[in-house]
mmCIF file of C-alpha atoms in Angstrom:
data_model
loop_
_atom_site.group_PDB
_atom_site.id
_atom_site.type_symbol
_atom_site.label_atom_id
_atom_site.label_comp_id
_atom_site.label_asym_id
_atom_site.label_seq_id
_atom_site.Cartn_x
_atom_site.Cartn_y
_atom_site.Cartn_z
ATOM 1 C CA MET A 1 -4.830 18.338 18.682
ATOM 2 C CA ALA A 2 -4.719 21.736 17.776
ATOM 3 C CA THR A 3 -6.173 23.299 14.734
ATOM 4 C CA PRO A 4 -3.605 23.448 12.191
ATOM 5 C CA ILE A 5 -4.471 27.304 10.938
ATOM 6 C CA GLU A 6 -4.649 30.446 12.681
ATOM 7 C CA THR A 7 -7.373 32.173 10.328
ATOM 8 C CA PRO A 8 -11.036 31.263 10.575
ATOM 9 C CA VAL A 9 -12.828 28.988 8.253
ATOM 10 C CA GLU A 10 -15.360 30.940 6.474
ATOM 11 C CA GLN A 11 -18.938 30.211 7.702
ATOM 12 C CA VAL A 12 -22.019 30.047 5.335
ATOM 13 C CA GLN A 13 -24.256 32.859 6.205
ATOM 14 C CA ALA A 14 -27.876 32.305 7.097
ATOM 15 C CA GLY A 15 -30.594 33.856 4.523
ATOM 16 C CA PRO A 16 -30.950 33.959 1.053
ATOM 17 C CA THR A 17 -27.244 33.958 0.143
ATOM 18 C CA THR A 18 -26.846 31.581 -2.727
ATOM 19 C CA LEU A 19 -23.647 28.900 -2.609
ATOM 20 C CA ARG A 20 -22.435 29.546 -6.071
ATOM 21 C CA ALA A 21 -19.088 28.456 -6.314
ATOM 22 C CA THR A 22 -16.024 29.401 -9.450
ATOM 23 C CA PRO A 23 -13.039 27.718 -10.465
ATOM 24 C CA GLU A 24 -11.098 30.572 -8.660
ATOM 25 C CA ASP A 25 -12.940 29.635 -5.350
ATOM 26 C CA PHE A 26 -11.598 26.042 -5.795
ATOM 27 C CA ARG A 27 -8.112 26.970 -6.807
ATOM 28 C CA ARG A 28 -8.457 28.884 -3.543
ATOM 29 C CA TRP A 29 -9.586 26.310 -1.224
ATOM 30 C CA ALA A 30 -6.843 24.324 -2.538
ATOM 31 C CA ASP A 31 -3.827 26.644 -2.265
ATOM 32 C CA HIS A 32 -5.524 27.160 1.428
ATOM 33 C CA GLY A 33 -5.834 23.385 1.643
ATOM 34 C CA GLN A 34 -2.273 22.596 1.172
ATOM 35 C CA GLU A 35 -1.088 25.486 3.544
ATOM 36 C CA MET A 36 -3.643 24.010 6.294
ATOM 37 C CA LEU A 37 -2.023 19.873 5.136
ATOM 38 C CA LEU A 38 1.325 21.864 5.351
ATOM 39 C CA LYS A 39 1.005 23.027 9.106
ATOM 40 C CA LEU A 40 -0.665 20.044 10.414
ATOM 41 C CA ALA A 41 2.241 17.885 9.065
ATOM 42 C CA GLU A 42 4.489 20.074 10.830
ATOM 43 C CA ALA A 43 2.436 20.046 13.991
ATOM 44 C CA THR A 44 2.044 16.359 13.839
ATOM 45 C CA ASN A 45 4.665 14.836 12.031
ATOM 46 C CA GLU A 46 7.977 15.231 10.100
ATOM 47 C CA PRO A 47 9.063 14.971 6.087
ATOM 48 C CA ASN A 48 10.375 11.513 5.019
ATOM 49 C CA GLU A 49 13.842 13.168 5.163
ATOM 50 C CA ARG A 50 13.913 13.439 8.588
ATOM 51 C CA ARG A 51 11.334 10.838 9.857
ATOM 52 C CA VAL A 52 12.365 7.906 12.079
ATOM 53 C CA LEU A 53 10.378 4.747 13.153
ATOM 54 C CA ARG A 54 10.314 4.104 16.507
ATOM 55 C CA THR A 55 12.598 1.375 18.336
ATOM 56 C CA PHE A 56 11.210 -1.701 19.705
ATOM 57 C CA ARG A 57 11.885 -3.420 23.065
ATOM 58 C CA LYS A 58 13.839 -6.540 22.905
ATOM 59 C CA THR A 59 11.078 -8.977 23.445
ATOM 60 C CA GLU A 60 9.120 -7.356 20.761
ATOM 61 C CA ALA A 61 12.070 -7.033 18.419
ATOM 62 C CA MET A 62 12.726 -11.065 19.062
ATOM 63 C CA GLU A 63 8.895 -11.746 18.368
ATOM 64 C CA ILE A 64 9.253 -9.754 15.317
ATOM 65 C CA GLY A 65 12.434 -11.435 13.919
ATOM 66 C CA GLY A 66 11.664 -14.915 15.316
ATOM 67 C CA ILE A 67 15.061 -15.028 17.208
ATOM 68 C CA SER A 68 15.590 -17.050 20.229
ATOM 69 C CA GLU A 69 16.865 -15.318 23.545
ATOM 70 C CA TYR A 70 20.199 -17.006 22.958
ATOM 71 C CA ARG A 71 20.564 -16.621 19.254
ATOM 72 C CA TRP A 72 19.634 -12.676 19.793
ATOM 73 C CA LYS A 73 22.727 -12.278 22.139
ATOM 74 C CA GLU A 74 25.058 -13.790 20.251
ATOM 75 C CA ALA A 75 23.968 -12.611 17.009
ATOM 76 C CA ARG A 76 24.335 -8.883 19.090
ATOM 77 C CA LYS A 77 28.060 -9.724 19.882
ATOM 78 C CA LYS A 78 29.106 -10.851 16.597
ATOM 79 C CA LEU A 79 27.696 -7.373 14.840
ATOM 80 C CA ARG A 80 28.792 -5.114 17.639
ATOM 81 C CA LEU A 81 25.559 -3.956 18.539
ATOM 82 C CA GLY A 82 26.303 -3.439 22.259
ATOM 83 C CA ASP A 83 24.494 -5.046 25.128
ATOM 84 C CA SER A 84 20.810 -5.285 24.777
ATOM 85 C CA ALA A 85 20.439 -7.956 27.979
ATOM 86 C CA ALA A 86 17.581 -5.816 29.654
ATOM 87 C CA ALA A 87 13.967 -6.076 28.958
ATOM 88 C CA GLU A 88 13.436 -2.316 28.366
ATOM 89 C CA ALA A 89 16.501 -2.181 25.846
ATOM 90 C CA ARG A 90 15.615 -0.302 22.541
ATOM 91 C CA VAL A 91 16.660 -1.620 19.282
ATOM 92 C CA THR A 92 16.048 -0.419 15.399
ATOM 93 C CA LEU A 93 14.357 -2.162 12.709
ATOM 94 C CA GLU A 94 17.386 -2.123 11.161
ATOM 95 C CA GLU A 95 19.032 -4.114 13.776
ATOM 96 C CA ILE A 96 17.062 -6.756 13.744
ATOM 97 C CA HIS A 97 17.023 -6.944 10.156
ATOM 98 C CA LYS A 98 20.786 -7.465 10.550
ATOM 99 C CA ILE A 99 20.283 -10.177 12.865
ATOM 100 C CA GLN A 100 18.052 -11.881 11.122
ATOM 101 C CA GLU A 101 20.514 -12.044 7.992
ATOM 102 C CA MET A 102 23.152 -13.566 10.114
ATOM 103 C CA LEU A 103 21.066 -15.967 11.692
ATOM 104 C CA GLY A 104 19.573 -16.898 7.994
ATOM 105 C CA LEU A 105 16.159 -15.792 9.604
ATOM 106 C CA ARG A 106 15.471 -13.137 7.424
ATOM 107 C CA PRO A 107 12.345 -14.153 5.298
ATOM 108 C CA ARG A 108 12.661 -13.835 1.274
ATOM 109 C CA ARG A 109 10.777 -15.361 -1.867
ATOM 110 C CA PRO A 110 12.242 -18.488 -2.952
ATOM 111 C CA LYS A 111 14.206 -18.877 -5.918
ATOM 112 C CA GLY A 112 12.361 -19.328 -9.043
ATOM 113 C CA SER A 113 9.580 -17.470 -7.776
ATOM 114 C CA ARG A 114 8.276 -13.967 -8.662
ATOM 115 C CA ALA A 115 7.671 -10.963 -6.397
ATOM 116 C CA VAL A 116 3.758 -10.535 -5.451
ATOM 117 C CA ARG A 117 2.162 -7.432 -6.731
ATOM 118 C CA MET A 118 -0.637 -6.865 -4.756
ATOM 119 C CA ALA A 119 -3.114 -4.401 -5.449
ATOM 120 C CA VAL A 120 -5.355 -2.658 -2.893
ATOM 121 C CA ALA A 121 -8.297 -2.208 -4.953
ATOM 122 C CA ASN A 122 -11.712 -0.738 -5.176
ATOM 123 C CA PHE A 123 -13.385 1.293 -7.432
ATOM 124 C CA LYS A 124 -15.755 2.906 -4.311
ATOM 125 C CA GLY A 125 -14.278 5.958 -2.427
ATOM 126 C CA GLY A 126 -13.909 5.226 1.234
ATOM 127 C CA ALA A 127 -13.939 1.651 1.050
ATOM 128 C CA THR A 128 -9.858 2.052 3.337
ATOM 129 C CA LYS A 129 -8.226 1.147 0.469
ATOM 130 C CA THR A 130 -5.269 3.222 1.375
ATOM 131 C CA THR A 131 -5.558 2.687 5.084
ATOM 132 C CA VAL A 132 -5.419 -0.996 4.267
ATOM 133 C CA ALA A 133 -2.385 -0.508 2.144
ATOM 134 C CA PHE A 134 -0.295 1.761 4.158
ATOM 135 C CA HIS A 135 -0.967 -1.095 7.268
ATOM 136 C CA ILE A 136 0.023 -4.022 5.404
ATOM 137 C CA GLY A 137 2.725 -2.151 3.477
ATOM 138 C CA GLN A 138 4.622 -1.186 6.828
ATOM 139 C CA ALA A 139 3.855 -4.909 7.970
ATOM 140 C CA PHE A 140 5.401 -6.808 5.641
ATOM 141 C CA PRO A 141 9.049 -5.400 6.046
ATOM 142 C CA LEU A 142 8.385 -5.213 9.567
ATOM 143 C CA ARG A 143 8.501 -9.185 9.315
ATOM 144 C CA GLY A 144 11.863 -8.963 7.433
ATOM 145 C CA TYR A 145 10.035 -8.703 3.357
ATOM 146 C CA ARG A 146 11.831 -6.483 0.900
ATOM 147 C CA THR A 147 8.677 -4.378 -0.231
ATOM 148 C CA LEU A 148 7.768 -1.419 -2.610
ATOM 149 C CA LEU A 149 4.647 0.774 -1.999
ATOM 150 C CA VAL A 150 3.381 2.082 -5.030
ATOM 151 C CA ASP A 151 0.931 5.274 -4.846
ATOM 152 C CA ALA A 152 -1.073 4.770 -7.705
ATOM 153 C CA ASP A 153 -3.830 7.423 -6.361
ATOM 154 C CA PRO A 154 -3.285 10.807 -7.915
ATOM 155 C CA GLN A 155 -4.918 12.525 -4.719
ATOM 156 C CA GLY A 156 -1.412 11.098 -3.128
ATOM 157 C CA THR A 157 -2.917 10.294 0.182
ATOM 158 C CA LEU A 158 -0.601 7.300 0.698
ATOM 159 C CA SER A 159 2.517 9.360 -0.053
ATOM 160 C CA ARG A 160 1.935 12.173 2.744
ATOM 161 C CA LEU A 161 1.337 9.465 5.343
ATOM 162 C CA MET A 162 4.481 8.182 4.432
ATOM 163 C CA GLY A 163 6.011 11.690 4.746
ATOM 164 C CA PHE A 164 6.129 12.903 1.164
ATOM 165 C CA ARG A 165 4.308 16.230 -0.316
ATOM 166 C CA PRO A 166 2.674 15.082 -3.211
ATOM 167 C CA GLU A 167 2.988 19.052 -4.403
ATOM 168 C CA ASP A 168 6.498 19.102 -4.179
ATOM 169 C CA ILE A 169 7.562 15.485 -5.789
ATOM 170 C CA ASP A 170 9.209 15.895 -8.897
ATOM 171 C CA PRO A 171 6.394 14.029 -11.703
ATOM 172 C CA ASP A 172 9.657 11.919 -13.028
ATOM 173 C CA MET A 173 10.079 9.933 -9.773
ATOM 174 C CA THR A 174 5.966 8.994 -9.749
ATOM 175 C CA LEU A 175 3.952 6.935 -12.421
ATOM 176 C CA THR A 176 3.415 10.068 -14.247
ATOM 177 C CA SER A 177 6.298 9.343 -16.805
ATOM 178 C CA LEU A 178 5.044 5.699 -17.869
ATOM 179 C CA PHE A 179 1.740 7.276 -19.634
ATOM 180 C CA GLU A 180 4.214 9.676 -21.431
ATOM 181 C CA ASN A 181 5.818 6.751 -22.343
ATOM 182 C CA VAL A 182 3.220 5.582 -24.851
ATOM 183 C CA SER A 183 4.370 8.088 -27.111
ATOM 184 C CA LYS A 184 8.130 7.373 -26.776
ATOM 185 C CA ALA A 185 10.179 4.921 -28.539
ATOM 186 C CA GLN A 186 11.406 2.039 -26.111
ATOM 187 C CA SER A 187 15.296 3.328 -25.985
ATOM 188 C CA GLU A 188 13.517 7.145 -24.754
ATOM 189 C CA ARG A 189 10.940 5.670 -22.273
ATOM 190 C CA ILE A 190 11.353 6.484 -18.389
ATOM 191 C CA GLY A 191 11.189 4.033 -16.119
ATOM 192 C CA LEU A 192 10.273 3.516 -12.385
ATOM 193 C CA ARG A 193 12.299 5.095 -9.473
ATOM 194 C CA PRO A 194 11.583 4.088 -6.013
ATOM 195 C CA GLN A 195 12.569 6.050 -3.554
ATOM 196 C CA SER A 196 13.599 4.704 0.194
ATOM 197 C CA THR A 197 11.551 5.740 3.199
ATOM 198 C CA HIS A 198 12.040 5.679 7.344
ATOM 199 C CA ILE A 199 11.299 2.287 7.448
ATOM 200 C CA ASP A 200 14.357 -0.525 6.777
ATOM 201 C CA GLY A 201 13.365 -2.989 3.781
ATOM 202 C CA LEU A 202 10.423 -0.318 2.483
ATOM 203 C CA ASP A 203 10.613 1.905 -0.902
ATOM 204 C CA ILE A 204 8.065 3.830 -2.355
ATOM 205 C CA ILE A 205 7.116 5.313 -5.463
ATOM 206 C CA PRO A 206 5.201 8.069 -4.555
ATOM 207 C CA ALA A 207 2.348 9.935 -6.244
ATOM 208 C CA SER A 208 1.434 13.500 -7.396
ATOM 209 C CA LEU A 209 -1.400 15.366 -9.206
ATOM 210 C CA GLU A 210 0.184 15.598 -12.290
ATOM 211 C CA MET A 211 -0.602 11.850 -12.477
ATOM 212 C CA THR A 212 -4.359 12.735 -13.561
ATOM 213 C CA GLY A 213 -2.962 13.708 -17.079
ATOM 214 C CA SER A 214 -2.169 9.784 -17.787
ATOM 215 C CA ASP A 215 -5.922 9.037 -19.421
ATOM 216 C CA ILE A 216 -5.089 12.254 -21.755
ATOM 217 C CA HIS A 217 -1.803 10.889 -22.834
ATOM 218 C CA ILE A 218 -3.317 7.451 -23.732
ATOM 219 C CA ALA A 219 -6.298 9.242 -25.317
ATOM 220 C CA SER A 220 -3.689 11.378 -27.429
ATOM 221 C CA ALA A 221 -1.647 8.132 -28.541
ATOM 222 C CA PHE A 222 -4.881 6.776 -29.824
ATOM 223 C CA MET A 223 -6.069 9.611 -31.992
ATOM 224 C CA ASN A 224 -2.510 10.233 -33.074
ATOM 225 C CA LYS A 225 -2.717 6.651 -33.786
ATOM 226 C CA VAL A 226 0.964 6.203 -32.283
ATOM 227 C CA ASP A 227 2.635 2.887 -32.673
ATOM 228 C CA GLY A 228 1.989 1.054 -29.794
ATOM 229 C CA ALA A 229 -0.862 2.550 -28.366
ATOM 230 C CA SER A 230 -2.907 -0.483 -28.221
ATOM 231 C CA GLU A 231 -0.711 -1.754 -25.431
ATOM 232 C CA PHE A 232 -1.168 1.086 -23.309
ATOM 233 C CA TYR A 233 -2.526 -1.749 -20.635
ATOM 234 C CA ARG A 234 0.985 -3.038 -20.197
ATOM 235 C CA LEU A 235 2.873 0.208 -19.108
ATOM 236 C CA PHE A 236 2.813 -0.068 -15.627
ATOM 237 C CA ASP A 237 3.383 -4.173 -16.251
ATOM 238 C CA ASP A 238 6.389 -3.749 -18.152
ATOM 239 C CA ALA A 239 7.809 -0.896 -15.864
ATOM 240 C CA LEU A 240 7.757 -3.392 -12.883
ATOM 241 C CA SER A 241 9.207 -6.291 -14.741
ATOM 242 C CA ALA A 242 12.434 -4.323 -14.672
ATOM 243 C CA ILE A 243 12.758 -3.503 -11.153
ATOM 244 C CA GLU A 244 10.635 -6.406 -9.444
ATOM 245 C CA GLU A 245 13.777 -8.474 -8.644
ATOM 246 C CA ASN A 246 14.372 -6.108 -5.965
ATOM 247 C CA TYR A 247 11.348 -7.271 -4.045
ATOM 248 C CA ASP A 248 9.597 -10.054 -2.292
ATOM 249 C CA ILE A 249 6.041 -7.914 -2.130
ATOM 250 C CA ILE A 250 5.020 -4.877 -3.836
ATOM 251 C CA VAL A 251 1.844 -3.255 -2.577
ATOM 252 C CA ILE A 252 -0.340 -0.993 -4.785
ATOM 253 C CA ASP A 253 -2.793 1.658 -3.468
ATOM 254 C CA THR A 254 -4.977 2.538 -6.294
ATOM 255 C CA ALA A 255 -7.766 5.340 -7.177
ATOM 256 C CA PRO A 256 -11.707 5.209 -6.017
ATOM 257 C CA ALA A 257 -12.642 5.379 -9.940
ATOM 258 C CA PHE A 258 -11.851 3.627 -13.255
ATOM 259 C CA SER A 259 -9.502 4.733 -15.450
ATOM 260 C CA PHE A 260 -6.493 3.834 -17.635
ATOM 261 C CA LEU A 261 -4.622 4.001 -14.747
ATOM 262 C CA ALA A 262 -6.636 1.885 -12.708
ATOM 263 C CA LEU A 263 -6.736 -0.673 -15.703
ATOM 264 C CA ASN A 264 -2.638 -0.575 -16.031
ATOM 265 C CA VAL A 265 -2.524 -1.716 -12.327
ATOM 266 C CA LEU A 266 -5.351 -4.655 -12.494
ATOM 267 C CA TRP A 267 -3.085 -5.761 -15.415
ATOM 268 C CA ALA A 268 -0.175 -5.326 -14.060
ATOM 269 C CA ALA A 269 -1.503 -6.908 -10.423
ATOM 270 C CA ASN A 270 -0.765 -10.530 -9.746
ATOM 271 C CA SER A 271 -2.779 -10.710 -6.516
ATOM 272 C CA LEU A 272 -5.826 -8.575 -5.229
ATOM 273 C CA VAL A 273 -6.642 -7.576 -1.970
ATOM 274 C CA VAL A 274 -10.293 -5.985 -2.121
ATOM 275 C CA PRO A 275 -11.300 -4.081 1.054
ATOM 276 C CA LEU A 276 -15.284 -4.522 1.954
ATOM 277 C CA PRO A 277 -16.533 -2.394 4.828
ATOM 278 C CA PRO A 278 -19.412 -4.121 6.266
ATOM 279 C CA SER A 279 -22.195 -1.908 4.772
ATOM 280 C CA PHE A 280 -24.686 -2.318 2.266
ATOM 281 C CA PRO A 281 -23.621 0.365 0.114
ATOM 282 C CA ASP A 282 -20.055 -0.771 0.076
ATOM 283 C CA PHE A 283 -21.310 -4.203 -0.364
ATOM 284 C CA SER A 284 -23.178 -3.240 -3.669
ATOM 285 C CA ALA A 285 -20.109 -1.007 -4.759
ATOM 286 C CA THR A 286 -17.938 -4.122 -4.804
ATOM 287 C CA ILE A 287 -20.239 -6.305 -6.601
ATOM 288 C CA ASP A 288 -20.139 -3.521 -9.176
ATOM 289 C CA PHE A 289 -16.359 -3.058 -8.973
ATOM 290 C CA CYS A 290 -16.069 -7.212 -9.458
ATOM 291 C CA GLY A 291 -18.492 -6.529 -12.657
ATOM 292 C CA MET A 292 -16.421 -3.772 -13.865
ATOM 293 C CA SER A 293 -13.266 -5.420 -13.402
ATOM 294 C CA GLY A 294 -14.256 -8.552 -15.065
ATOM 295 C CA ASP A 295 -15.339 -7.234 -18.108
ATOM 296 C CA LEU A 296 -12.473 -5.057 -18.394
ATOM 297 C CA ILE A 297 -9.926 -7.387 -18.046
ATOM 298 C CA SER A 298 -11.217 -10.883 -19.779
ATOM 299 C CA ALA A 299 -11.806 -8.346 -22.626
ATOM 300 C CA ILE A 300 -8.368 -7.526 -23.029
ATOM 301 C CA SER A 301 -7.386 -11.285 -22.328
ATOM 302 C CA ARG A 302 -9.513 -12.450 -24.999
ATOM 303 C CA LEU A 303 -8.326 -9.712 -27.493
ATOM 304 C CA LYS A 304 -4.504 -10.479 -26.773
ATOM 305 C CA GLY A 305 -5.164 -14.323 -26.010
ATOM 306 C CA PHE A 306 -3.429 -14.450 -22.422
ATOM 307 C CA GLY A 307 -5.079 -15.849 -19.638
ATOM 308 C CA LYS A 308 -4.930 -13.381 -16.234
ATOM 309 C CA SER A 309 -5.397 -14.176 -12.817
ATOM 310 C CA TRP A 310 -4.613 -12.978 -9.448
ATOM 311 C CA SER A 311 -3.287 -14.898 -6.762
ATOM 312 C CA PRO A 312 -4.244 -14.735 -3.969
ATOM 313 C CA THR A 313 -7.489 -13.008 -4.052
ATOM 314 C CA VAL A 314 -8.981 -11.578 -1.109
ATOM 315 C CA PHE A 315 -12.145 -10.038 0.103
ATOM 316 C CA MET A 316 -11.745 -8.545 3.723
ATOM 317 C CA HIS A 317 -13.419 -6.516 5.967
ATOM 318 C CA SER A 318 -12.170 -2.891 7.546
ATOM 319 C CA ARG A 319 -13.968 -0.323 9.704
ATOM 320 C CA VAL A 320 -15.334 -3.205 11.381
ATOM 321 C CA GLU A 321 -18.361 -2.725 13.798
ATOM 322 C CA SER A 322 -20.490 -4.805 16.405
ATOM 323 C CA THR A 323 -23.483 -3.971 14.556
ATOM 324 C CA ASN A 324 -26.291 -6.348 13.138
ATOM 325 C CA ALA A 325 -25.834 -4.630 9.921
ATOM 326 C CA ALA A 326 -22.246 -4.916 9.641
ATOM 327 C CA SER A 327 -23.136 -8.848 10.686
ATOM 328 C CA ASP A 328 -25.852 -8.744 7.756
ATOM 329 C CA VAL A 329 -22.993 -7.881 5.373
ATOM 330 C CA ARG A 330 -20.618 -10.273 6.636
ATOM 331 C CA THR A 331 -22.814 -12.940 6.072
ATOM 332 C CA PHE A 332 -23.947 -11.708 2.715
ATOM 333 C CA ALA A 333 -20.068 -11.591 1.844
ATOM 334 C CA GLY A 334 -19.467 -14.713 3.053
ATOM 335 C CA HIS A 335 -22.179 -16.384 0.886
ATOM 336 C CA LEU A 336 -20.872 -14.345 -2.187
ATOM 337 C CA PHE A 337 -17.116 -14.691 -1.943
ATOM 338 C CA GLY A 338 -17.066 -17.957 0.102
ATOM 339 C CA ARG A 339 -13.282 -18.775 0.690
ATOM 340 C CA TYR A 340 -12.066 -15.975 -0.839
ATOM 341 C CA ARG A 341 -13.324 -13.594 1.859
ATOM 342 C CA VAL A 342 -11.416 -13.830 5.005
ATOM 343 C CA GLU A 343 -12.128 -13.075 8.727
ATOM 344 C CA GLU A 344 -9.150 -11.374 9.597
ATOM 345 C CA GLY A 345 -9.686 -7.718 8.904
ATOM 346 C CA ILE A 346 -8.854 -4.206 10.623
ATOM 347 C CA PRO A 347 -11.705 -3.120 12.888
ATOM 348 C CA LYS A 348 -13.314 0.180 13.917
ATOM 349 C CA LEU A 349 -10.857 1.217 16.466
ATOM 350 C CA SER A 350 -10.020 4.671 18.181
ATOM 351 C CA ALA A 351 -6.421 3.999 17.581
ATOM 352 C CA VAL A 352 -6.261 3.336 14.158
ATOM 353 C CA GLU A 353 -8.455 6.825 13.430
ATOM 354 C CA ASN A 354 -5.889 8.663 15.928
ATOM 355 C CA ALA A 355 -2.834 7.274 14.243
ATOM 356 C CA LEU A 356 -3.863 8.222 11.310
ATOM 357 C CA SER A 357 -4.734 11.707 12.116
ATOM 358 C CA GLN A 358 -1.125 12.241 13.139
ATOM 359 C CA MET A 359 -0.218 10.729 9.607
ATOM 360 C CA ARG A 360 1.186 7.748 11.096
ATOM 361 C CA SER A 361 0.524 3.988 11.383
ATOM 362 C CA ILE A 362 -0.652 1.943 14.071
ATOM 363 C CA TYR A 363 3.321 0.546 13.862
ATOM 364 C CA GLU A 364 4.536 4.150 14.386
ATOM 365 C CA VAL A 365 2.764 5.563 17.288
ATOM 366 C CA THR A 366 3.074 4.110 20.705
ATOM 367 C CA GLY A 367 0.649 3.541 23.930
ATOM 368 C CA ALA A 368 1.758 7.208 25.142
ATOM 369 C CA GLU A 369 0.049 8.662 22.206
ATOM 370 C CA VAL A 370 -3.135 6.661 21.758
ATOM 371 C CA ASP A 371 -5.086 4.275 24.099
ATOM 372 C CA SER A 372 -2.903 1.906 24.429
ATOM 373 C CA ARG A 373 -5.435 -0.827 25.019
ATOM 374 C CA ALA A 374 -7.093 0.032 21.290
ATOM 375 C CA LEU A 375 -3.683 0.306 20.097
ATOM 376 C CA ARG A 376 -3.013 -3.566 21.088
ATOM 377 C CA ARG A 377 -6.162 -4.453 19.562
ATOM 378 C CA ALA A 378 -5.507 -2.809 16.364
ATOM 379 C CA ARG A 379 -1.986 -4.005 16.137
ATOM 380 C CA ASP A 380 -3.239 -7.707 16.490
ATOM 381 C CA ALA A 381 -5.929 -7.430 14.193
ATOM 382 C CA VAL A 382 -3.518 -5.738 11.528
ATOM 383 C CA ASP A 383 -0.988 -8.463 12.224
ATOM 384 C CA GLN A 384 -3.569 -11.660 12.142
ATOM 385 C CA PHE A 385 -4.632 -9.936 8.544
ATOM 386 C CA ALA A 386 -0.888 -9.613 7.412
ATOM 387 C CA ASN A 387 0.154 -13.267 8.771
ATOM 388 C CA ARG A 388 -2.642 -14.112 6.795
ATOM 389 C CA LEU A 389 -1.641 -12.734 3.757
ATOM 390 C CA VAL A 390 1.886 -13.836 4.462
ATOM 391 C CA GLY A 391 0.949 -17.520 4.246
ATOM 392 C CA LEU A 392 -1.144 -17.125 1.194
ATOM 393 C CA ILE A 393 1.671 -15.636 -0.499
ATOM 394 C CA GLU A 394 4.206 -17.897 0.671
ATOM 395 C CA GLY A 395 1.653 -20.671 -0.638
ATOM 396 C CA GLU A 396 1.862 -19.267 -3.721
ATOM 397 C CA TRP A 397 5.321 -18.898 -4.101
ATOM 398 C CA ALA A 398 5.483 -22.882 -3.337
ATOM 399 C CA GLU A 399 3.275 -23.318 -6.070
ATOM 400 C CA GLN A 400 5.503 -21.182 -8.513
ATOM 401 C CA VAL A 401 8.613 -22.946 -7.266
ATOM 402 C CA ARG A 402 6.768 -26.500 -7.901
ATOM 403 C CA GLU A 403 6.229 -25.641 -11.695
ATOM 404 C CA VAL A 404 9.217 -24.424 -12.670
ATOM 405 C CA ASN A 405 10.995 -27.573 -11.153
ATOM 406 C CA GLN A 406 8.367 -29.813 -12.806
ATOM 407 C CA LYS A 407 9.111 -27.806 -16.158
ATOM 408 C CA GLU A 408 13.001 -28.163 -15.804
ATOM 409 C CA SER A 409 12.467 -32.023 -14.806
ATOM 410 C CA GLY A 410 10.479 -32.278 -17.980
ATOM 411 C CA ASN A 411 13.383 -30.810 -20.440
ATOM 412 C CA GLU A 412 16.062 -33.169 -18.907
#
């Protein structure tokens, strides 16, 4: 891939020259880096408003939609979508969803169940949280689920991968406004504003750097003794409650550090996916994450008299390699987390890295753009993980429906 810049990168000179940097240097690097990213995006990808998901071969589309050959032909005829009898015919995801809906095959969470708020969390940087959130966030709508992606990381990497430019996003379209709400009356508060993406059935709440000020808003509210400041941890939870009826699954990408924003996400989430690359530093950091999260959330639960849990909770391995060290970590993780650690995960494959280098997922690139065999392996792995999550989610929905039915029966 060609370099996204034409100007030479600064070289560190040999000799006694120091490596002292000033804030102005960091500002210059940031400005220059944004230019590099912009040129990279222009060279490899298009912004969301011009981006289009690849089309699907008929056989692939029928597999995605769970549709038989006969019903496929009949549905396309009734919907006047044209003839796609040939195996090489291409269809869009929107057409697949239309056929699913007409045939009653598009999955939806059952009446009496809540949208799954699945946070992909681990406070260690480099734990592949964004990679995991990015791919399962696309895997769910491919299966037909109404999905919302939330970028809760001020760096906005997930937003950029989805074709948004965090530096150009109106802060009111991000989570920034939520933390400004802490000092506002209920009637003046700004809610969440999901935006559509190039993938049918997938919306997003993008991120921007202004989200780094969330802790300042909370601290200021406490210092100024603002009414309701002690309920800061519920800001995201309350905001999601106002929109979650529109979705089946909400996937939240978190920042690699603890903050008031991270605490809001952990409280609002009702499901957790914890990525665990099979290395001992990542294993150690995941144990620390468990300790910090458990202590903080249980303290709030005790204070507020509210029991908190996440179901399903899954520890999964990413960047998996066939090495002795990786095998040892997986064994340790299996002993520690037991049934909460799933075998399905995302292996370290060139197709994943090459797709990300083009700012796209493995579902968006084709075999002509990355190694086709590695791409098939990568898709199979992510599909297996997504299917495992779907099974756990459907089990949770079924339990919620049973509880609702039991309550209704008891009230009769």
